[in-house]
Short mmCIF file of N, CA and C and ligand atoms in Angstrom, two decimals:
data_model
loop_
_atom_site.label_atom_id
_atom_site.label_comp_id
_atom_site.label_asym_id
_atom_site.label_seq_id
_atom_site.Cartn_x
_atom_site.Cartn_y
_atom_site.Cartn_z
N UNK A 1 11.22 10.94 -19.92
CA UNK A 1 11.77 9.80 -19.19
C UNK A 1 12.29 8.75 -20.19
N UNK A 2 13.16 8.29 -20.07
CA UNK A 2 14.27 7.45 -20.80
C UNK A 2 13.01 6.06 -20.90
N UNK A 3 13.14 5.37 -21.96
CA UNK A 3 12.46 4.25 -22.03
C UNK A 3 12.76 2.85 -21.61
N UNK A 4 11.99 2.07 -20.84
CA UNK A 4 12.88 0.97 -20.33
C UNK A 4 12.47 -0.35 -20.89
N UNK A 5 13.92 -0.84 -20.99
CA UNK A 5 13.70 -2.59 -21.91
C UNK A 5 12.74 -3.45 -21.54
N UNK A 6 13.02 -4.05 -21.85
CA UNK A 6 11.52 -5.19 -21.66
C UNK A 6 11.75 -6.08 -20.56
N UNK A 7 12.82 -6.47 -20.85
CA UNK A 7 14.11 -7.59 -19.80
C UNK A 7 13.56 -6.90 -18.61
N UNK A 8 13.04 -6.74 -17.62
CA UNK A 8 12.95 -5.85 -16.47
C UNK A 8 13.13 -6.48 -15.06
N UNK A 9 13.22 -5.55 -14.41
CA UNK A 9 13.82 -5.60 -12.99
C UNK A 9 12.20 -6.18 -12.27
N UNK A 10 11.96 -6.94 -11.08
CA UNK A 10 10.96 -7.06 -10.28
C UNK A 10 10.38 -5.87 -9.78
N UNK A 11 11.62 -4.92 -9.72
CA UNK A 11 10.65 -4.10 -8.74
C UNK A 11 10.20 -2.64 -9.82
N UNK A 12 10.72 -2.88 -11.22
CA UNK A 12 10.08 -2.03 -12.44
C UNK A 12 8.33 -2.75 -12.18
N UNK A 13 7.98 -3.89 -12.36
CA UNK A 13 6.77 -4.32 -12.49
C UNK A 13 5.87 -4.41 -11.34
N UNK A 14 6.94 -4.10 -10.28
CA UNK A 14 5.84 -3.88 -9.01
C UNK A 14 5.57 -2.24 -8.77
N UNK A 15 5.97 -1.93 -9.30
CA UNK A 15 6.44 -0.42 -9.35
C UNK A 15 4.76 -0.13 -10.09
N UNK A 16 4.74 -0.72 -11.22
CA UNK A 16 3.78 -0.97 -12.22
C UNK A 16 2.15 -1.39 -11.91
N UNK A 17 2.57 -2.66 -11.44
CA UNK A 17 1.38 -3.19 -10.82
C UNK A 17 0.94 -2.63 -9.41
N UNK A 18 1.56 -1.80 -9.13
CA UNK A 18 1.19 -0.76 -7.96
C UNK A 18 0.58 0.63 -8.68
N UNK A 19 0.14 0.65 -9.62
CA UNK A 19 -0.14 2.11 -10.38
C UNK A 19 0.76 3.49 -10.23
N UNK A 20 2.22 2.91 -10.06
CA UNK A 20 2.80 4.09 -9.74
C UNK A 20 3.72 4.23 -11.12
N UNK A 21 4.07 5.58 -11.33
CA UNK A 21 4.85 5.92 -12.16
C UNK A 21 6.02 5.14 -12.10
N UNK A 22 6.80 5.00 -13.09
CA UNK A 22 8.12 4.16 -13.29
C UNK A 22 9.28 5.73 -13.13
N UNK A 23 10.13 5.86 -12.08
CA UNK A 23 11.02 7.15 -12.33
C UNK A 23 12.11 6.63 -11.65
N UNK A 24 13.11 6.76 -12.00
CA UNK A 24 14.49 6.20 -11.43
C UNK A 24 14.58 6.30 -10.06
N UNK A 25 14.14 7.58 -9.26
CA UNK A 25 14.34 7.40 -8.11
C UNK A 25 13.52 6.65 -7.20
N UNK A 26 12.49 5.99 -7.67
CA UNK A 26 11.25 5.48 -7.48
C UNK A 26 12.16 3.75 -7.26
N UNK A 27 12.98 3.45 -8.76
CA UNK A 27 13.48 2.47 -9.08
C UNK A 27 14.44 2.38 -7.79
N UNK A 28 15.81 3.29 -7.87
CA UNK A 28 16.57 3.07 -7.00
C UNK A 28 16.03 3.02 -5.22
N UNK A 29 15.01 4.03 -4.74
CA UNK A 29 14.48 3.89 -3.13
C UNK A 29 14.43 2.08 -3.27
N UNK A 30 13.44 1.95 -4.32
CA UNK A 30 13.03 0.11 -3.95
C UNK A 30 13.75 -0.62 -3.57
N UNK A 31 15.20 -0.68 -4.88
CA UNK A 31 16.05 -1.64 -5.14
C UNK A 31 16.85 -1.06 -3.61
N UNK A 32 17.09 -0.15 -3.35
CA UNK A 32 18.01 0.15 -1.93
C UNK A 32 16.89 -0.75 -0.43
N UNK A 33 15.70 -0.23 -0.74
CA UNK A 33 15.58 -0.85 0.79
C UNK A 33 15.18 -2.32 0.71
N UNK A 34 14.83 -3.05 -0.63
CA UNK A 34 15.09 -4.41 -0.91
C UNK A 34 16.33 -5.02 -0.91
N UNK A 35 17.69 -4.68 -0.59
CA UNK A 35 18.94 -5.12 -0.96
C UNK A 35 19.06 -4.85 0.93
N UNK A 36 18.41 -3.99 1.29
CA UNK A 36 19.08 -3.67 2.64
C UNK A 36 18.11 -4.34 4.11
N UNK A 37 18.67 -4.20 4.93
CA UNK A 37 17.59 -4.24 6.00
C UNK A 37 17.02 -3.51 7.12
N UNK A 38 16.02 -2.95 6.77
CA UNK A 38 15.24 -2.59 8.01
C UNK A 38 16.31 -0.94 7.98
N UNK A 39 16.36 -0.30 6.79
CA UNK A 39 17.62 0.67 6.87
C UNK A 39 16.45 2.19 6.91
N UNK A 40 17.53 3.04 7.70
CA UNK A 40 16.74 4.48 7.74
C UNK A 40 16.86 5.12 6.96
N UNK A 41 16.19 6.26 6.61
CA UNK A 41 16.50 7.19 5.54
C UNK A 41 17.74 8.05 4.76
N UNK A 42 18.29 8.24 5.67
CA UNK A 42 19.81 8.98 5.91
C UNK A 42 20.66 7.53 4.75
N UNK A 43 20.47 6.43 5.32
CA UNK A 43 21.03 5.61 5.09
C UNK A 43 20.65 5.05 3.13
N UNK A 44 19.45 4.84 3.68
CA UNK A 44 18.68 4.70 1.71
C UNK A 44 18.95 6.04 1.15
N UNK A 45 19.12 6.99 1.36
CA UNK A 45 19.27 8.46 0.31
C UNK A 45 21.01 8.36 -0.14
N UNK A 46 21.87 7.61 0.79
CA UNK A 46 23.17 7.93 0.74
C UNK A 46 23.49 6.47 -0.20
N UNK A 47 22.86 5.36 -0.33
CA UNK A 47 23.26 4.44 -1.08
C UNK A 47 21.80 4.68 -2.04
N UNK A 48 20.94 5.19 -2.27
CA UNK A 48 20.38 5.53 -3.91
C UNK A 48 21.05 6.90 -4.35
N UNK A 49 21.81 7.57 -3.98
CA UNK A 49 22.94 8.60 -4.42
C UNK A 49 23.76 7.62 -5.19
N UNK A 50 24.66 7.00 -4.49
CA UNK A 50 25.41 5.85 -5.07
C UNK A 50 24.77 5.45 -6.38
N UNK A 51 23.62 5.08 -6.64
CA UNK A 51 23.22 4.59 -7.67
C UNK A 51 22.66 5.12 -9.01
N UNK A 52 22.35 6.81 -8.26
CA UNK A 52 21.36 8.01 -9.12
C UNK A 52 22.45 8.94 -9.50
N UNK A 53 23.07 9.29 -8.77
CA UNK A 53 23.85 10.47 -8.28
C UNK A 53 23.02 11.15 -8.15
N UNK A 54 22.75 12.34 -8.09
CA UNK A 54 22.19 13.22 -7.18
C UNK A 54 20.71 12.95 -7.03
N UNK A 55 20.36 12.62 -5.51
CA UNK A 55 18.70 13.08 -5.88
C UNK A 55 18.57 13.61 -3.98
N UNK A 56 17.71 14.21 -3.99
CA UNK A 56 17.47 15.41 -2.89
C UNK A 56 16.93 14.10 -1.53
N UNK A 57 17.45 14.55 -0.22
CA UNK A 57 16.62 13.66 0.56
C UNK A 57 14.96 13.76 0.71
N UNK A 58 14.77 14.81 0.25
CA UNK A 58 13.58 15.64 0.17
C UNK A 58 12.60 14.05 -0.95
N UNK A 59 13.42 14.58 -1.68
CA UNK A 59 12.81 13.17 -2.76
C UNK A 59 12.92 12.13 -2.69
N UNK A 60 13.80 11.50 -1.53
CA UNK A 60 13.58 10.14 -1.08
C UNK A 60 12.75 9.99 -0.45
N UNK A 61 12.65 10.88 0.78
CA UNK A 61 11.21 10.87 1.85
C UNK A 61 9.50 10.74 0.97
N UNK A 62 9.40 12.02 -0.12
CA UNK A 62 8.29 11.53 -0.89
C UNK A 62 8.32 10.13 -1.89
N UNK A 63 9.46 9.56 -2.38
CA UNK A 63 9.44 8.04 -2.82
C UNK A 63 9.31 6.79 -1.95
N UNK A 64 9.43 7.11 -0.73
CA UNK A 64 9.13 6.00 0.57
C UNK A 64 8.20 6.69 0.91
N UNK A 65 7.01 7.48 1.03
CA UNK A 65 6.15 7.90 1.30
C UNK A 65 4.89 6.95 0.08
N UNK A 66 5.23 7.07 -1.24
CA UNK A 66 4.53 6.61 -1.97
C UNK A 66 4.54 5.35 -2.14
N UNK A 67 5.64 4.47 -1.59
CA UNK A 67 6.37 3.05 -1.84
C UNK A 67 5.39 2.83 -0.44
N UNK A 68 5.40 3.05 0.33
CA UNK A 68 4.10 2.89 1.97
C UNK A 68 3.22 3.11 1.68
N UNK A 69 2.72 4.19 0.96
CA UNK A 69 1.14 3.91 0.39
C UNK A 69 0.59 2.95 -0.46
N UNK A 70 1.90 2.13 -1.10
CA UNK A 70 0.80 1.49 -1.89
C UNK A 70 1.60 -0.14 -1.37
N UNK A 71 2.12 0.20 -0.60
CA UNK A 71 2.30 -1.42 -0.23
C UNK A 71 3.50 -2.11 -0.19
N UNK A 72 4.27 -1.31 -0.84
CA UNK A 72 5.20 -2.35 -1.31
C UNK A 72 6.31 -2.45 -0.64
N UNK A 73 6.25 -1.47 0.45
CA UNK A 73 7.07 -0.95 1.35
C UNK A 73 6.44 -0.94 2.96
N UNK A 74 7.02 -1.39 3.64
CA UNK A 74 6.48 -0.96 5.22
C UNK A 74 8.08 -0.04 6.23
N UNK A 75 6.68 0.61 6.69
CA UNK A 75 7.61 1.60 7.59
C UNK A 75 7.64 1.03 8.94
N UNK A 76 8.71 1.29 9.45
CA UNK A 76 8.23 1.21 11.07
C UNK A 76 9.46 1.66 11.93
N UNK A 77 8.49 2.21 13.08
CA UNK A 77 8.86 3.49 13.91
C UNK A 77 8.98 3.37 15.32
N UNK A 78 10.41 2.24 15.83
CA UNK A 78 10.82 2.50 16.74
C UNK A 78 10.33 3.46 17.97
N UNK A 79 10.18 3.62 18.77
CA UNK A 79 10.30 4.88 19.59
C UNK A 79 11.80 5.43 19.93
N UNK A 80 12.30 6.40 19.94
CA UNK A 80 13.76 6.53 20.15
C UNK A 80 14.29 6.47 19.30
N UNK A 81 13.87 5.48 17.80
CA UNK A 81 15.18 5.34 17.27
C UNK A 81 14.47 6.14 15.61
N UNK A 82 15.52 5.84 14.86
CA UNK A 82 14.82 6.69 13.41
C UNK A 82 14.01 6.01 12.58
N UNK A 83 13.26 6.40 11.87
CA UNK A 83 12.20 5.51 10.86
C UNK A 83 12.97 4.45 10.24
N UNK A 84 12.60 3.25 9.89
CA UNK A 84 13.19 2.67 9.30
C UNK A 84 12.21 1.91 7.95
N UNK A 85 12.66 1.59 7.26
CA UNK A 85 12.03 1.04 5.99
C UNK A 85 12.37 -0.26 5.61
N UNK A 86 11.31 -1.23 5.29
CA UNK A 86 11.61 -2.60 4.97
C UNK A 86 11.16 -3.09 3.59
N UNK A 87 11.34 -4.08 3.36
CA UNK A 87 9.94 -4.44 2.01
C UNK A 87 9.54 -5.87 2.26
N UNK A 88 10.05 -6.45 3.73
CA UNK A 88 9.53 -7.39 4.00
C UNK A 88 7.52 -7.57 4.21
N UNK A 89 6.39 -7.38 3.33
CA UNK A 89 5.93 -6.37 3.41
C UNK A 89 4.38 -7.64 3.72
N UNK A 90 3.56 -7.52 4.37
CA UNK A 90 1.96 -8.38 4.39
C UNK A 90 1.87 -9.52 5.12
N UNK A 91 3.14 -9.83 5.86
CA UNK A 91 3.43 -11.06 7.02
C UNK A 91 3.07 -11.21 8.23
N UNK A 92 2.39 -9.35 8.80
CA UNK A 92 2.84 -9.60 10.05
C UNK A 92 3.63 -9.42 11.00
N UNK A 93 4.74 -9.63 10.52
CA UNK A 93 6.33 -9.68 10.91
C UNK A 93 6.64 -8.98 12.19
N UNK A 94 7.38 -9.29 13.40
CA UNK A 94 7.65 -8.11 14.21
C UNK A 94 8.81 -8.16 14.12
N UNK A 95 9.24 -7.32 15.15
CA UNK A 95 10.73 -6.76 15.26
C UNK A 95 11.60 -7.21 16.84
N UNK A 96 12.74 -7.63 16.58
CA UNK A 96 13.35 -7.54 17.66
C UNK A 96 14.33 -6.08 18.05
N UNK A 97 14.37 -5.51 18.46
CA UNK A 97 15.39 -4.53 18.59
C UNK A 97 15.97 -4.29 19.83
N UNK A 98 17.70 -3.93 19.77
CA UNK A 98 18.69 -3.84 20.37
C UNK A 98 18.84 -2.49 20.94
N UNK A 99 18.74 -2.19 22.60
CA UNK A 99 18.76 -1.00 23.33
C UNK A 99 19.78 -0.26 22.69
N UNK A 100 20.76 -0.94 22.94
CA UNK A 100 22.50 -0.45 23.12
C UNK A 100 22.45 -0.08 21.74
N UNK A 101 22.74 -0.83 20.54
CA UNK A 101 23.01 -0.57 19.22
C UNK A 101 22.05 -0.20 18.49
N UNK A 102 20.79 -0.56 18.68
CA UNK A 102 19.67 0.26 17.55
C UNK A 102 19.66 -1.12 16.22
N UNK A 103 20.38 -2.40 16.34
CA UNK A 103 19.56 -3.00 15.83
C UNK A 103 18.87 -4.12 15.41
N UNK A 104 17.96 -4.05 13.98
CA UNK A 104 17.04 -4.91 14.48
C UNK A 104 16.66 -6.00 13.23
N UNK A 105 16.18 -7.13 13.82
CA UNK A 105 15.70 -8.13 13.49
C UNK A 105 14.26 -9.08 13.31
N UNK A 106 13.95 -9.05 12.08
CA UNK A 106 12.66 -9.87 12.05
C UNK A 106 12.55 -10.85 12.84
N UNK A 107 11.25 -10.70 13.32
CA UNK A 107 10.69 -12.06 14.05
C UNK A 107 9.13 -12.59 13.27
N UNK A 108 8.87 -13.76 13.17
CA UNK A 108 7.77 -13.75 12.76
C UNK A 108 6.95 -13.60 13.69
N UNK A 109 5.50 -13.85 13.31
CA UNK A 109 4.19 -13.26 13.67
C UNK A 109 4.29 -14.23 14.76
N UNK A 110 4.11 -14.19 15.97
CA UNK A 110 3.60 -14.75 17.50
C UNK A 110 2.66 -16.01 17.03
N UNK A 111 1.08 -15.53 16.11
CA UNK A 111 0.21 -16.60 16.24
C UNK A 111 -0.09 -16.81 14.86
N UNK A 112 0.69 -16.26 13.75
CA UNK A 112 1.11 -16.31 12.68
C UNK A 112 -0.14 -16.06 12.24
N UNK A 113 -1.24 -15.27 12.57
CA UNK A 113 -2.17 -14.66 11.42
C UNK A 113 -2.14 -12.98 12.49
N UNK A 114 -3.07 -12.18 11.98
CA UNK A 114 -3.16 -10.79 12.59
C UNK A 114 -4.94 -10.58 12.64
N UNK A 115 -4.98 -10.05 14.00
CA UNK A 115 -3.68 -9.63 14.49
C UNK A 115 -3.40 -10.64 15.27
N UNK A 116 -1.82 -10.62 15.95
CA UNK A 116 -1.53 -11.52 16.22
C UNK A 116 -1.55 -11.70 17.96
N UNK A 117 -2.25 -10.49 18.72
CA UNK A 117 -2.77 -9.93 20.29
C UNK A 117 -3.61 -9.96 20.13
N UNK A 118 -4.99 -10.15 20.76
CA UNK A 118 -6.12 -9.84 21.01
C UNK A 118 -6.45 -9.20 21.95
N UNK A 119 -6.59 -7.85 22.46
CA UNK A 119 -6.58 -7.09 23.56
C UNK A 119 -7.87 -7.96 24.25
N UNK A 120 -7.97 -7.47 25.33
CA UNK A 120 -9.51 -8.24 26.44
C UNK A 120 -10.44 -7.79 26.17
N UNK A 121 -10.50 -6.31 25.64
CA UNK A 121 -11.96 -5.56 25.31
C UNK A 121 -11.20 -4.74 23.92
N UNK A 122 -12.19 -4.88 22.88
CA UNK A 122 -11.73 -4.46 21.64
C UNK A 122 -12.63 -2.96 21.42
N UNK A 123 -13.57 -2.81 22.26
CA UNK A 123 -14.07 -1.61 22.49
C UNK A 123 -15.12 -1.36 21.14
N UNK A 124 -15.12 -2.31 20.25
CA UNK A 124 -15.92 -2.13 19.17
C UNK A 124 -15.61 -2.22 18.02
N UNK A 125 -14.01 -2.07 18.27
CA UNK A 125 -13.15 -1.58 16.95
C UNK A 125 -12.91 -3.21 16.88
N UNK A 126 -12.92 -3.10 14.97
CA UNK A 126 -11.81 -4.33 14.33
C UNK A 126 -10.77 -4.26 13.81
N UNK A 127 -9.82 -5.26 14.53
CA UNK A 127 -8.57 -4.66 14.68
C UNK A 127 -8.01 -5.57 13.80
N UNK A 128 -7.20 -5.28 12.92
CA UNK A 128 -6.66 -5.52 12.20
C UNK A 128 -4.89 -5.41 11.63
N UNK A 129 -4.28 -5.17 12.66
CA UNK A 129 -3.16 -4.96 13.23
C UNK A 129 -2.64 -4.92 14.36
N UNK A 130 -1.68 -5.87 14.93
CA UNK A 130 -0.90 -5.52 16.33
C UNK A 130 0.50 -5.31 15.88
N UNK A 131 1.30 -4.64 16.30
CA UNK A 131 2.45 -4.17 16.28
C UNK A 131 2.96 -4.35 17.45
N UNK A 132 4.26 -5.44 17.30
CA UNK A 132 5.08 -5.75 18.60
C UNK A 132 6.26 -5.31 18.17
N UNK A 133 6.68 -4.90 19.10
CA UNK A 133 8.37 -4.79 19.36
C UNK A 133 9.09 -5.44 20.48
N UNK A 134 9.81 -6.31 20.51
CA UNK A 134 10.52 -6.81 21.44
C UNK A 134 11.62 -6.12 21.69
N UNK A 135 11.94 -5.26 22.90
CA UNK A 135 13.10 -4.60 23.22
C UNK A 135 14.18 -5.32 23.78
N UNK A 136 15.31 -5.17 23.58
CA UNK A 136 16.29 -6.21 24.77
C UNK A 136 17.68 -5.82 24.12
N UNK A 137 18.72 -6.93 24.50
CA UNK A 137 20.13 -6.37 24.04
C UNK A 137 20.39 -7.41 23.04
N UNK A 138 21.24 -7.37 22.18
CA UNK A 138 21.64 -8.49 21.05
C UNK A 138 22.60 -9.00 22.02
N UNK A 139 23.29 -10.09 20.50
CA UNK A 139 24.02 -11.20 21.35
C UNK A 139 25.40 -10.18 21.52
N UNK A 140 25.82 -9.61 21.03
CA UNK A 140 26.96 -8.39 20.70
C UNK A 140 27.04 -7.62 21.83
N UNK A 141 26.02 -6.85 21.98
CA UNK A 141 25.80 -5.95 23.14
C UNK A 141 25.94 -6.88 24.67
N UNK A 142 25.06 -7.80 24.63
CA UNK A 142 25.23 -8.77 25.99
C UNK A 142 26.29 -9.28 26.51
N UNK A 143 27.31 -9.55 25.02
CA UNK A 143 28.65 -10.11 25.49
C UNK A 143 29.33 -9.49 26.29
N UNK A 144 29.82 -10.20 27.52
CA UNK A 144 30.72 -9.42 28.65
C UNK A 144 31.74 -8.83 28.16
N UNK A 145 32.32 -7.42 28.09
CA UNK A 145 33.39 -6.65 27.58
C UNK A 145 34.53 -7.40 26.86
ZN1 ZN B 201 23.15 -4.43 20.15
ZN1 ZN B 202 11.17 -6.48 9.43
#
């Protein structure tokens, strides 16, 4: 592996301080779904091509697989629509999303800590995550023809 300057990128040292190997495609998944928003896979493999030239989708899926395990990355999974990847990442954060077009927009946290629902009976469990999605149409889609 080619050696890298000192001068470094944010997401070389988070890359780092996440105990993960430093490997270009590792570099480019980051820098793609940090530059982008809320983008699917199809979409991050075709602009870290742009930046790698060749690397397999195969090997993007295991570099956002490892970028979600350790944090630095959050996934989230529509129903209906395709995975998507953020790095807006430990907020909370929900989603607004658009029937018609598929897409979508941060919202912050409802009660701004998490979780941010409290179901009526927690059954025992501590919950430590709610996941909202707000479904509806954007301002685009709503506009009369
Ligand atoms: Zn829309
Ligand atoms: Zn988001």
């Amino acid at each position: 592996m080619a050696a890298v300057k000192p001068s470094e990128s944010p997401d070389l040292s988070d890359l780092r301080a996440c105990g993960l190997r430093v490997t270009g495609p590792r570099l480019a998944v980051l820098a793609v779904v940090r530059e982008g928003d809320h983008l699917a896979v199809d979409e991050i493999a075709l602009r870290a091509r742009r930046r790698l030239g060749a690397v397999s989708t195969q090997a993007v899926y295991d570099v956002l697989h490892a970028l979600t395990g350790s944090g630095l990355v959050r996934r989230i999974e529509p129903s209906g629509s395709p995975v998507r990847f953020e790095s807006r990442v430990g907020d909370n954060h929900h989603h607004l999303i658009c029937r018609a077009c598929g897409s979508v927009v941060d919202v912050d946290c409802a009660a701004g800590h998490t979780p941010c629902l409290e179901p009526p009976s927690a059954s025992g469990y501590t919950i430590d995550e709610a996941e909202v999605i707000y479904w509806g149409l954007c301002p685009t889609c709503r506009a009369p023809g």
